């Protein structure tokens, strides 16, 4: 779509300038647009041109810059921005599906993604869950009438890596659309489209903002899917991204390559530094050769990502003592932030699940998710080690 390398696209793609030639992307903080005449208003409602907007719920110049930059980076024809990552996941699925349709989804999902699938089931969509890392289960579940498959390319919080190329081949053999929630891969390590994904979804709240400021999301896909399937659903249901938040995300994209690569380097050095620690039963990081999906991770991301999960020996009490002893790393539930963040999934993000469900997903009482930030890697390792000593 462009001859530029990703680092250049992250800074320049999709930029639009007003008659003032401003250097930094302008924030068009406006809900609406003025028409020169009644006829012009009528014409725009029939067919809006590329530089014509109607209402910020449908589109806005600042939001459009973010959408265009994302579609160029991801290698899709188009993109649509949303108010949050969950609005993107819900839109990507709900805009497509109707009662009687069949969907196959990997089981290891972010709690809210699971909830969206439960809502769809309530409206008559048939949902089959599989172990996303077991290709035989995908082969058995995908049928000629399967409309879509849904998966998180790297699962939250257990960091299983799904072979997107293999799943896409199975899905495409039956004409199903492949929808990938790619948050943990980030747009930097993503090769989702070349692996066969049709629709790629991000929570921009995570690495794209990268400073923990705003909620946002984006769906990337073909022009037909984005404009004919997704846009009508989203523009009438109202999960539009605020122009201010779109501007924050555009600025986030400018530094995304630097931040994510640095965070992934830190994640690898922290994972190596903690491997074999006496207070840990397991260090889970796809970038470590011992991770069960290390090969897939390297093939489809070239990195283990920016998150490390730890299984603290001694269950919830030990995990809580570890969290409470950390000085630099903050207890919260975001990820991809400049600040390192630690989360205890079983009692927070995945609290809603039944204990058996948590068990089957590997979310044990000792499991801790660690999102590495931009602090000094040595300082972080020292903080983690002193907190483990306090366990
Ligand atoms: C955070 C997250 C979401 C939801 O994004 P929000 O911006 O919080 O709505 C969806 N999927 C995954 C994998 C996430 O990590």
mmCIF file of C-alpha atoms and ligand atoms in Angstrom:
data_model
loop_
_atom_site.group_PDB
_atom_site.id
_atom_site.type_symbol
_atom_site.label_atom_id
_atom_site.label_comp_id
_atom_site.label_asym_id
_atom_site.label_seq_id
_atom_site.Cartn_x
_atom_site.Cartn_y
_atom_site.Cartn_z
ATOM 1 C CA UNK A 1 0.000 0.000 0.000
ATOM 2 C CA UNK A 2 2.999 2.288 0.472
ATOM 3 C CA UNK A 3 6.717 1.878 -0.272
ATOM 4 C CA UNK A 4 7.643 3.207 3.150
ATOM 5 C CA UNK A 5 8.953 1.112 5.997
ATOM 6 C CA UNK A 6 6.728 0.835 9.050
ATOM 7 C CA UNK A 7 8.756 3.368 11.088
ATOM 8 C CA UNK A 8 8.086 6.011 8.416
ATOM 9 C CA UNK A 9 4.414 5.094 8.065
ATOM 10 C CA UNK A 10 3.941 5.366 11.840
ATOM 11 C CA UNK A 11 4.989 9.017 11.661
ATOM 12 C CA UNK A 12 3.510 10.175 8.344
ATOM 13 C CA UNK A 13 0.823 7.858 6.945
ATOM 14 C CA UNK A 14 -2.677 9.281 6.694
ATOM 15 C CA UNK A 15 -1.645 12.845 7.604
ATOM 16 C CA UNK A 16 -4.034 15.533 6.305
ATOM 17 C CA UNK A 17 -3.254 19.220 6.496
ATOM 18 C CA UNK A 18 -5.658 22.127 6.571
ATOM 19 C CA UNK A 19 -5.103 25.345 4.613
ATOM 20 C CA UNK A 20 -2.750 26.450 7.445
ATOM 21 C CA UNK A 21 -0.201 23.732 6.735
ATOM 22 C CA UNK A 22 0.138 22.845 10.415
ATOM 23 C CA UNK A 23 3.066 20.512 11.258
ATOM 24 C CA UNK A 24 1.338 18.453 13.947
ATOM 25 C CA UNK A 25 -1.954 16.737 13.167
ATOM 26 C CA UNK A 26 -4.849 19.073 13.980
ATOM 27 C CA UNK A 27 -7.567 18.170 16.451
ATOM 28 C CA UNK A 28 -10.891 18.825 14.729
ATOM 29 C CA UNK A 29 -12.911 19.012 17.930
ATOM 30 C CA UNK A 30 -16.249 19.304 16.165
ATOM 31 C CA UNK A 31 -19.317 17.071 16.070
ATOM 32 C CA UNK A 32 -20.579 18.485 12.796
ATOM 33 C CA UNK A 33 -19.754 20.233 9.515
ATOM 34 C CA UNK A 34 -21.297 23.204 7.695
ATOM 35 C CA UNK A 35 -22.680 22.799 4.157
ATOM 36 C CA UNK A 36 -22.516 25.594 1.574
ATOM 37 C CA UNK A 37 -26.128 24.989 0.540
ATOM 38 C CA UNK A 38 -29.105 22.733 1.113
ATOM 39 C CA UNK A 39 -28.229 21.016 -2.158
ATOM 40 C CA UNK A 40 -24.679 20.392 -0.905
ATOM 41 C CA UNK A 41 -26.069 18.840 2.288
ATOM 42 C CA UNK A 42 -28.351 16.595 0.252
ATOM 43 C CA UNK A 43 -25.484 15.562 -2.044
ATOM 44 C CA UNK A 44 -23.204 14.737 0.879
ATOM 45 C CA UNK A 45 -25.829 12.502 2.488
ATOM 46 C CA UNK A 46 -26.142 10.622 -0.837
ATOM 47 C CA UNK A 47 -22.379 10.142 -1.202
ATOM 48 C CA UNK A 48 -19.693 11.884 0.865
ATOM 49 C CA UNK A 49 -16.375 12.515 -0.917
ATOM 50 C CA UNK A 50 -13.025 11.610 0.655
ATOM 51 C CA UNK A 51 -12.630 15.020 2.318
ATOM 52 C CA UNK A 52 -16.283 15.402 3.236
ATOM 53 C CA UNK A 53 -17.736 14.652 6.643
ATOM 54 C CA UNK A 54 -21.301 14.684 7.978
ATOM 55 C CA UNK A 55 -21.283 14.015 11.701
ATOM 56 C CA UNK A 56 -18.540 12.876 14.096
ATOM 57 C CA UNK A 57 -20.407 9.655 14.865
ATOM 58 C CA UNK A 58 -19.859 8.765 11.167
ATOM 59 C CA UNK A 59 -16.366 10.212 10.805
ATOM 60 C CA UNK A 60 -14.154 13.184 11.624
ATOM 61 C CA UNK A 61 -10.922 14.420 9.992
ATOM 62 C CA UNK A 62 -8.718 13.671 13.045
ATOM 63 C CA UNK A 63 -10.294 10.241 13.503
ATOM 64 C CA UNK A 64 -9.877 9.609 9.758
ATOM 65 C CA UNK A 65 -6.138 10.343 10.005
ATOM 66 C CA UNK A 66 -5.844 7.714 12.725
ATOM 67 C CA UNK A 67 -7.875 5.202 10.691
ATOM 68 C CA UNK A 68 -5.775 5.754 7.577
ATOM 69 C CA UNK A 69 -2.513 5.485 9.476
ATOM 70 C CA UNK A 70 -3.667 2.227 11.087
ATOM 71 C CA UNK A 71 -4.785 0.701 7.788
ATOM 72 C CA UNK A 72 -1.443 1.542 6.151
ATOM 73 C CA UNK A 73 0.543 0.083 9.082
ATOM 74 C CA UNK A 74 -1.567 -3.077 9.210
ATOM 75 C CA UNK A 75 -1.626 -3.492 5.427
ATOM 76 C CA UNK A 76 -5.399 -3.466 5.014
ATOM 77 C CA UNK A 77 -7.458 -1.384 2.575
ATOM 78 C CA UNK A 78 -9.309 0.497 5.281
ATOM 79 C CA UNK A 79 -9.979 0.837 9.019
ATOM 80 C CA UNK A 80 -12.674 2.159 11.360
ATOM 81 C CA UNK A 81 -11.865 3.632 14.781
ATOM 82 C CA UNK A 82 -13.979 3.026 17.878
ATOM 83 C CA UNK A 83 -14.396 4.413 21.394
ATOM 84 C CA UNK A 84 -12.611 1.438 22.997
ATOM 85 C CA UNK A 85 -11.080 -1.916 22.174
ATOM 86 C CA UNK A 86 -14.274 -3.646 23.259
ATOM 87 C CA UNK A 87 -16.357 -1.473 20.907
ATOM 88 C CA UNK A 88 -13.996 -2.690 18.153
ATOM 89 C CA UNK A 89 -14.379 -6.377 19.108
ATOM 90 C CA UNK A 90 -18.149 -6.054 19.477
ATOM 91 C CA UNK A 91 -18.449 -4.137 16.198
ATOM 92 C CA UNK A 92 -16.246 -6.547 14.249
ATOM 93 C CA UNK A 93 -18.444 -9.493 15.281
ATOM 94 C CA UNK A 94 -21.929 -7.990 15.678
ATOM 95 C CA UNK A 95 -21.845 -6.090 12.393
ATOM 96 C CA UNK A 96 -21.260 -9.375 10.563
ATOM 97 C CA UNK A 97 -23.370 -11.949 12.375
ATOM 98 C CA UNK A 98 -27.069 -12.742 12.555
ATOM 99 C CA UNK A 99 -29.179 -15.376 14.314
ATOM 100 C CA UNK A 100 -28.432 -18.857 13.006
ATOM 101 C CA UNK A 101 -24.820 -18.067 12.024
ATOM 102 C CA UNK A 102 -22.013 -20.204 13.399
ATOM 103 C CA UNK A 103 -18.785 -18.843 14.937
ATOM 104 C CA UNK A 104 -15.747 -20.741 16.180
ATOM 105 C CA UNK A 105 -13.655 -18.996 18.817
ATOM 106 C CA UNK A 106 -10.586 -19.853 20.807
ATOM 107 C CA UNK A 107 -11.424 -20.355 24.470
ATOM 108 C CA UNK A 108 -8.545 -18.376 25.968
ATOM 109 C CA UNK A 109 -9.975 -14.858 25.670
ATOM 110 C CA UNK A 110 -9.985 -11.577 27.530
ATOM 111 C CA UNK A 111 -13.029 -11.677 29.853
ATOM 112 C CA UNK A 112 -14.971 -8.966 27.987
ATOM 113 C CA UNK A 113 -14.401 -10.678 24.606
ATOM 114 C CA UNK A 114 -15.933 -13.809 26.107
ATOM 115 C CA UNK A 115 -18.899 -11.712 27.275
ATOM 116 C CA UNK A 116 -19.482 -10.352 23.744
ATOM 117 C CA UNK A 117 -19.678 -13.937 22.455
ATOM 118 C CA UNK A 118 -22.191 -14.729 25.228
ATOM 119 C CA UNK A 119 -24.339 -11.782 24.061
ATOM 120 C CA UNK A 120 -24.194 -13.064 20.472
ATOM 121 C CA UNK A 121 -25.258 -16.523 21.687
ATOM 122 C CA UNK A 122 -28.236 -14.863 23.411
ATOM 123 C CA UNK A 123 -29.285 -13.452 20.029
ATOM 124 C CA UNK A 124 -29.165 -16.831 18.344
ATOM 125 C CA UNK A 125 -25.593 -17.031 17.042
ATOM 126 C CA UNK A 126 -24.142 -20.496 17.586
ATOM 127 C CA UNK A 127 -20.694 -20.232 19.205
ATOM 128 C CA UNK A 128 -18.254 -23.177 19.436
ATOM 129 C CA UNK A 129 -15.206 -22.812 21.661
ATOM 130 C CA UNK A 130 -11.920 -24.617 20.976
ATOM 131 C CA UNK A 131 -8.450 -24.780 22.471
ATOM 132 C CA UNK A 132 -6.905 -22.269 20.065
ATOM 133 C CA UNK A 133 -3.510 -23.965 20.086
ATOM 134 C CA UNK A 134 -4.950 -27.357 19.010
ATOM 135 C CA UNK A 135 -5.408 -27.308 15.209
ATOM 136 C CA UNK A 136 -7.384 -30.567 15.280
ATOM 137 C CA UNK A 137 -10.027 -28.846 17.403
ATOM 138 C CA UNK A 138 -10.290 -26.022 14.830
ATOM 139 C CA UNK A 139 -10.565 -28.621 12.003
ATOM 140 C CA UNK A 140 -13.335 -30.430 13.871
ATOM 141 C CA UNK A 141 -15.270 -27.260 14.763
ATOM 142 C CA UNK A 142 -15.197 -25.235 11.516
ATOM 143 C CA UNK A 143 -18.094 -26.220 9.226
ATOM 144 C CA UNK A 144 -19.333 -25.181 5.790
ATOM 145 C CA UNK A 145 -21.806 -22.796 7.475
ATOM 146 C CA UNK A 146 -19.191 -21.217 9.797
ATOM 147 C CA UNK A 147 -19.359 -17.477 9.137
ATOM 148 C CA UNK A 148 -16.332 -16.377 11.177
ATOM 149 C CA UNK A 149 -13.548 -17.531 13.457
ATOM 150 C CA UNK A 150 -12.337 -15.330 16.296
ATOM 151 C CA UNK A 151 -9.112 -15.531 18.277
ATOM 152 C CA UNK A 152 -6.585 -13.559 20.293
ATOM 153 C CA UNK A 153 -3.269 -14.201 18.510
ATOM 154 C CA UNK A 154 -1.556 -14.183 21.915
ATOM 155 C CA UNK A 155 -3.924 -14.970 24.740
ATOM 156 C CA UNK A 156 -4.403 -12.847 27.816
ATOM 157 C CA UNK A 157 -3.032 -13.593 30.443
ATOM 158 C CA UNK A 158 -1.505 -17.043 29.782
ATOM 159 C CA UNK A 159 0.388 -15.987 26.621
ATOM 160 C CA UNK A 160 -0.542 -18.928 24.437
ATOM 161 C CA UNK A 161 0.374 -18.140 20.842
ATOM 162 C CA UNK A 162 -2.098 -19.272 18.193
ATOM 163 C CA UNK A 163 -0.819 -20.274 14.757
ATOM 164 C CA UNK A 164 -2.796 -17.685 12.763
ATOM 165 C CA UNK A 165 -1.604 -18.993 9.381
ATOM 166 C CA UNK A 166 -2.812 -22.544 10.121
ATOM 167 C CA UNK A 167 -6.149 -21.430 11.611
ATOM 168 C CA UNK A 168 -6.758 -19.065 8.657
ATOM 169 C CA UNK A 169 -6.154 -21.916 6.199
ATOM 170 C CA UNK A 170 -8.744 -24.070 7.991
ATOM 171 C CA UNK A 171 -11.252 -21.204 8.142
ATOM 172 C CA UNK A 172 -10.770 -20.108 4.531
ATOM 173 C CA UNK A 173 -11.292 -23.664 3.268
ATOM 174 C CA UNK A 174 -14.895 -23.207 4.497
ATOM 175 C CA UNK A 175 -15.225 -19.549 3.485
ATOM 176 C CA UNK A 176 -15.185 -18.234 7.083
ATOM 177 C CA UNK A 177 -13.878 -14.754 7.886
ATOM 178 C CA UNK A 178 -10.818 -14.678 10.189
ATOM 179 C CA UNK A 179 -11.082 -12.004 12.901
ATOM 180 C CA UNK A 180 -7.964 -11.566 15.041
ATOM 181 C CA UNK A 181 -7.717 -9.575 18.282
ATOM 182 C CA UNK A 182 -4.064 -8.629 17.957
ATOM 183 C CA UNK A 183 -3.440 -6.525 21.086
ATOM 184 C CA UNK A 184 -0.531 -8.557 22.456
ATOM 185 C CA UNK A 185 1.184 -8.767 19.040
ATOM 186 C CA UNK A 186 0.932 -4.952 18.693
ATOM 187 C CA UNK A 187 0.962 -3.279 15.244
ATOM 188 C CA UNK A 188 4.783 -3.400 15.423
ATOM 189 C CA UNK A 189 5.149 -7.195 15.500
ATOM 190 C CA UNK A 190 1.934 -7.912 13.588
ATOM 191 C CA UNK A 191 2.053 -9.786 10.296
ATOM 192 C CA UNK A 192 -1.584 -10.777 10.712
ATOM 193 C CA UNK A 193 -2.695 -9.915 7.172
ATOM 194 C CA UNK A 194 0.138 -11.827 5.516
ATOM 195 C CA UNK A 195 -0.684 -14.799 7.778
ATOM 196 C CA UNK A 196 -4.262 -14.783 6.476
ATOM 197 C CA UNK A 197 -6.269 -12.616 8.905
ATOM 198 C CA UNK A 198 -9.176 -10.825 7.193
ATOM 199 C CA UNK A 199 -9.993 -8.467 10.044
ATOM 200 C CA UNK A 200 -7.511 -7.243 12.663
ATOM 201 C CA UNK A 201 -8.726 -5.593 15.860
ATOM 202 C CA UNK A 202 -6.752 -3.519 18.375
ATOM 203 C CA UNK A 203 -7.491 -1.938 21.686
ATOM 204 C CA UNK A 204 -5.628 1.345 21.124
ATOM 205 C CA UNK A 205 -5.863 1.910 24.888
ATOM 206 C CA UNK A 206 -2.854 -0.379 25.288
ATOM 207 C CA UNK A 207 0.408 0.110 23.339
ATOM 208 C CA UNK A 208 -0.922 2.617 20.773
ATOM 209 C CA UNK A 209 -1.697 5.240 23.415
ATOM 210 C CA UNK A 210 1.137 3.845 25.503
ATOM 211 C CA UNK A 211 0.740 6.436 28.233
ATOM 212 C CA UNK A 212 -2.444 5.218 29.906
ATOM 213 C CA UNK A 213 -4.427 8.322 28.915
ATOM 214 C CA UNK A 214 -7.320 7.399 26.626
ATOM 215 C CA UNK A 215 -9.597 4.560 25.613
ATOM 216 C CA UNK A 216 -9.739 3.722 21.929
ATOM 217 C CA UNK A 217 -9.977 0.902 19.439
ATOM 218 C CA UNK A 218 -9.719 0.184 15.743
ATOM 219 C CA UNK A 219 -10.857 -2.468 13.263
ATOM 220 C CA UNK A 220 -8.712 -2.971 10.137
ATOM 221 C CA UNK A 221 -9.983 -4.866 7.079
ATOM 222 C CA UNK A 222 -10.961 -4.801 3.410
ATOM 223 C CA UNK A 223 -12.792 -1.737 2.068
ATOM 224 C CA UNK A 224 -15.923 -3.828 1.498
ATOM 225 C CA UNK A 225 -15.959 -5.169 5.051
ATOM 226 C CA UNK A 226 -15.136 -1.814 6.697
ATOM 227 C CA UNK A 227 -17.472 0.402 4.659
ATOM 228 C CA UNK A 228 -20.333 -1.977 3.815
ATOM 229 C CA UNK A 229 -20.498 -4.229 6.897
ATOM 230 C CA UNK A 230 -18.853 -2.425 9.820
ATOM 231 C CA UNK A 231 -19.450 1.284 9.206
ATOM 232 C CA UNK A 232 -23.275 1.077 8.998
ATOM 233 C CA UNK A 233 -23.357 -0.850 12.299
ATOM 234 C CA UNK A 234 -20.943 1.431 14.151
ATOM 235 C CA UNK A 235 -22.194 4.751 12.855
ATOM 236 C CA UNK A 236 -25.747 3.946 13.930
ATOM 237 C CA UNK A 237 -24.869 2.318 17.259
ATOM 238 C CA UNK A 238 -22.584 5.152 18.302
ATOM 239 C CA UNK A 239 -19.254 3.819 19.619
ATOM 240 C CA UNK A 240 -17.343 6.594 17.827
ATOM 241 C CA UNK A 241 -13.785 7.512 18.838
ATOM 242 C CA UNK A 242 -13.483 11.057 20.192
ATOM 243 C CA UNK A 243 -11.372 13.350 17.947
ATOM 244 C CA UNK A 244 -9.264 14.262 20.966
ATOM 245 C CA UNK A 245 -8.551 10.596 21.711
ATOM 246 C CA UNK A 246 -7.782 9.990 18.013
ATOM 247 C CA UNK A 247 -5.176 12.753 18.215
ATOM 248 C CA UNK A 248 -3.601 11.146 21.309
ATOM 249 C CA UNK A 249 -3.471 7.833 19.397
ATOM 250 C CA UNK A 250 -1.875 9.488 16.339
ATOM 251 C CA UNK A 251 0.833 10.933 18.590
ATOM 252 C CA UNK A 252 1.196 7.514 20.233
ATOM 253 C CA UNK A 253 1.784 5.870 16.857
ATOM 254 C CA UNK A 254 4.717 8.233 16.189
ATOM 255 C CA UNK A 255 6.702 6.632 19.028
ATOM 256 C CA UNK A 256 5.162 3.129 18.942
ATOM 257 C CA UNK A 257 8.085 1.435 17.200
ATOM 258 C CA UNK A 258 10.629 2.780 19.716
ATOM 259 C CA UNK A 259 8.470 1.997 22.730
ATOM 260 C CA UNK A 260 7.315 -1.505 21.792
ATOM 261 C CA UNK A 261 10.778 -2.673 20.725
ATOM 262 C CA UNK A 262 12.264 -1.361 23.956
ATOM 263 C CA UNK A 263 9.476 -2.926 26.048
ATOM 264 C CA UNK A 264 9.967 -6.283 24.315
ATOM 265 C CA UNK A 265 13.746 -6.153 24.931
ATOM 266 C CA UNK A 266 13.044 -5.445 28.598
ATOM 267 C CA UNK A 267 10.484 -8.263 28.733
ATOM 268 C CA UNK A 268 13.046 -10.728 27.367
ATOM 269 C CA UNK A 269 15.762 -9.631 29.791
ATOM 270 C CA UNK A 270 13.368 -9.738 32.762
ATOM 271 C CA UNK A 271 12.064 -13.184 31.703
ATOM 272 C CA UNK A 272 15.645 -14.464 31.428
ATOM 273 C CA UNK A 273 16.570 -12.872 34.742
ATOM 274 C CA UNK A 274 13.673 -14.518 36.570
ATOM 275 C CA UNK A 275 13.790 -17.955 34.898
ATOM 276 C CA UNK A 276 14.492 -20.652 37.467
ATOM 277 C CA UNK A 277 13.859 -18.329 40.459
ATOM 278 C CA UNK A 278 13.111 -20.405 43.579
ATOM 279 C CA UNK A 279 9.890 -18.470 44.358
ATOM 280 C CA UNK A 280 8.486 -18.997 40.852
ATOM 281 C CA UNK A 281 6.910 -22.191 39.534
ATOM 282 C CA UNK A 282 6.973 -20.856 35.969
ATOM 283 C CA UNK A 283 8.093 -17.920 33.872
ATOM 284 C CA UNK A 284 5.811 -17.684 30.833
ATOM 285 C CA UNK A 285 7.205 -15.649 27.946
ATOM 286 C CA UNK A 286 6.867 -16.620 24.265
ATOM 287 C CA UNK A 287 10.344 -15.168 23.614
ATOM 288 C CA UNK A 288 12.000 -17.839 25.784
ATOM 289 C CA UNK A 289 13.047 -20.965 23.840
ATOM 290 C CA UNK A 290 11.363 -23.137 26.489
ATOM 291 C CA UNK A 291 7.899 -21.637 25.829
ATOM 292 C CA UNK A 292 5.651 -24.247 24.144
ATOM 293 C CA UNK A 293 4.823 -21.866 21.262
ATOM 294 C CA UNK A 294 8.207 -20.174 20.931
ATOM 295 C CA UNK A 295 8.567 -21.243 17.282
ATOM 296 C CA UNK A 296 5.146 -19.898 16.293
ATOM 297 C CA UNK A 297 5.818 -16.643 18.170
ATOM 298 C CA UNK A 298 9.120 -16.103 16.381
ATOM 299 C CA UNK A 299 7.584 -16.965 12.998
ATOM 300 C CA UNK A 300 4.551 -14.716 13.297
ATOM 301 C CA UNK A 301 5.847 -11.869 15.496
ATOM 302 C CA UNK A 302 9.653 -12.127 15.538
ATOM 303 C CA UNK A 303 9.393 -11.320 19.241
ATOM 304 C CA UNK A 304 7.873 -12.576 22.468
ATOM 305 C CA UNK A 305 6.029 -9.291 23.012
ATOM 306 C CA UNK A 306 5.928 -6.899 25.936
ATOM 307 C CA UNK A 307 4.150 -9.018 28.568
ATOM 308 C CA UNK A 308 5.572 -11.736 30.842
ATOM 309 C CA UNK A 309 3.406 -13.929 33.063
ATOM 310 C CA UNK A 310 4.711 -15.451 36.275
ATOM 311 C CA UNK A 311 3.424 -18.314 38.344
ATOM 312 C CA UNK A 312 4.328 -17.447 41.932
ATOM 313 C CA UNK A 313 4.883 -20.534 44.109
ATOM 314 C CA UNK A 314 2.445 -20.591 47.026
ATOM 315 C CA UNK A 315 -0.792 -19.499 45.342
ATOM 316 C CA UNK A 316 -2.815 -16.333 45.890
ATOM 317 C CA UNK A 317 -1.335 -15.378 49.273
ATOM 318 C CA UNK A 318 2.199 -15.528 47.876
ATOM 319 C CA UNK A 319 1.160 -13.669 44.696
ATOM 320 C CA UNK A 320 -0.440 -10.897 46.793
ATOM 321 C CA UNK A 321 2.709 -10.585 48.970
ATOM 322 C CA UNK A 322 4.740 -10.274 45.756
ATOM 323 C CA UNK A 323 2.462 -7.545 44.318
ATOM 324 C CA UNK A 324 2.371 -5.630 47.599
ATOM 325 C CA UNK A 325 6.181 -5.608 47.897
ATOM 326 C CA UNK A 326 6.800 -4.057 44.443
ATOM 327 C CA UNK A 327 8.061 -0.471 44.502
ATOM 328 C CA UNK A 328 8.444 0.559 40.840
ATOM 329 C CA UNK A 329 5.932 -1.773 39.206
ATOM 330 C CA UNK A 330 2.373 -0.555 39.807
ATOM 331 C CA UNK A 331 -0.641 -2.753 40.599
ATOM 332 C CA UNK A 332 -3.230 -1.990 37.914
ATOM 333 C CA UNK A 333 -4.875 -3.686 34.931
ATOM 334 C CA UNK A 334 -3.741 -1.878 31.784
ATOM 335 C CA UNK A 335 -0.867 -3.115 29.628
ATOM 336 C CA UNK A 336 1.444 -1.594 27.034
ATOM 337 C CA UNK A 337 1.867 1.489 29.243
ATOM 338 C CA UNK A 338 5.158 3.376 29.702
ATOM 339 C CA UNK A 339 4.818 2.421 33.360
ATOM 340 C CA UNK A 340 5.325 -1.243 34.242
ATOM 341 C CA UNK A 341 2.106 -2.792 35.536
ATOM 342 C CA UNK A 342 1.369 -5.986 37.426
ATOM 343 C CA UNK A 343 -2.046 -7.685 37.520
ATOM 344 C CA UNK A 344 -3.460 -10.643 39.456
ATOM 345 C CA UNK A 345 -5.931 -11.948 36.820
ATOM 346 C CA UNK A 346 -7.776 -14.504 39.002
ATOM 347 C CA UNK A 347 -9.047 -11.795 41.382
ATOM 348 C CA UNK A 348 -9.434 -8.902 38.910
ATOM 349 C CA UNK A 349 -9.695 -9.165 35.103
ATOM 350 C CA UNK A 350 -10.872 -12.794 35.197
ATOM 351 C CA UNK A 351 -12.711 -12.701 38.550
ATOM 352 C CA UNK A 352 -16.096 -13.110 36.806
ATOM 353 C CA UNK A 353 -15.212 -16.611 35.524
ATOM 354 C CA UNK A 354 -16.174 -19.742 37.422
ATOM 355 C CA UNK A 355 -13.205 -21.361 39.226
ATOM 356 C CA UNK A 356 -13.307 -24.406 36.854
ATOM 357 C CA UNK A 357 -13.265 -22.078 33.850
ATOM 358 C CA UNK A 358 -10.254 -20.220 35.254
ATOM 359 C CA UNK A 359 -8.558 -23.545 35.924
ATOM 360 C CA UNK A 360 -9.135 -24.767 32.352
ATOM 361 C CA UNK A 361 -7.623 -21.524 31.021
ATOM 362 C CA UNK A 362 -4.547 -21.854 33.233
ATOM 363 C CA UNK A 363 -5.454 -18.800 35.330
ATOM 364 C CA UNK A 364 -4.209 -20.184 38.614
ATOM 365 C CA UNK A 365 -4.245 -18.385 42.001
ATOM 366 C CA UNK A 366 -0.474 -17.830 41.724
ATOM 367 C CA UNK A 367 -0.552 -16.390 38.190
ATOM 368 C CA UNK A 368 0.613 -12.800 37.779
ATOM 369 C CA UNK A 369 0.682 -10.801 34.535
ATOM 370 C CA UNK A 370 3.491 -8.315 34.126
ATOM 371 C CA UNK A 371 3.425 -5.616 31.427
ATOM 372 C CA UNK A 372 6.888 -4.174 30.959
ATOM 373 C CA UNK A 373 7.178 -0.397 30.622
ATOM 374 C CA UNK A 374 9.933 1.982 29.643
ATOM 375 C CA UNK A 375 11.850 2.069 32.935
ATOM 376 C CA UNK A 376 15.449 0.810 33.103
ATOM 377 C CA UNK A 377 15.448 -2.988 32.687
ATOM 378 C CA UNK A 378 17.961 -3.444 35.511
ATOM 379 C CA UNK A 379 15.859 -1.355 37.905
ATOM 380 C CA UNK A 380 12.800 -3.433 37.028
ATOM 381 C CA UNK A 381 14.581 -6.756 37.527
ATOM 382 C CA UNK A 382 15.919 -5.557 40.874
ATOM 383 C CA UNK A 383 12.408 -4.474 41.942
ATOM 384 C CA UNK A 384 10.932 -7.847 40.930
ATOM 385 C CA UNK A 385 13.720 -9.739 42.733
ATOM 386 C CA UNK A 386 13.371 -7.783 45.976
ATOM 387 C CA UNK A 387 9.592 -8.374 45.887
ATOM 388 C CA UNK A 388 10.102 -12.107 45.300
ATOM 389 C CA UNK A 389 12.501 -12.165 48.238
ATOM 390 C CA UNK A 390 9.702 -10.644 50.352
ATOM 391 C CA UNK A 391 7.264 -13.434 49.384
HETATM 392 C C1 LIG B 1 -7.760 -4.584 26.673
HETATM 393 C C2 LIG B 1 -8.155 -5.578 25.688
HETATM 394 C C3 LIG B 1 -9.378 -5.451 25.023
HETATM 395 C C4 LIG B 1 -10.366 -4.338 25.322
HETATM 396 O O1 LIG B 1 -9.882 -3.058 25.065
HETATM 397 P P1 LIG B 1 -10.477 -1.755 25.807
HETATM 398 O O2 LIG B 1 -9.801 -0.634 25.107
HETATM 399 O O3 LIG B 1 -10.137 -1.877 27.259
HETATM 400 O O4 LIG B 1 -11.946 -1.754 25.588
HETATM 401 C C5 LIG B 1 -9.708 -6.425 24.098
HETATM 402 N N1 LIG B 1 -8.881 -7.453 23.828
HETATM 403 C C6 LIG B 1 -7.694 -7.603 24.460
HETATM 404 C C7 LIG B 1 -6.823 -8.753 24.115
HETATM 405 C C8 LIG B 1 -7.291 -6.670 25.420
HETATM 406 O O5 LIG B 1 -6.118 -6.819 26.039
#
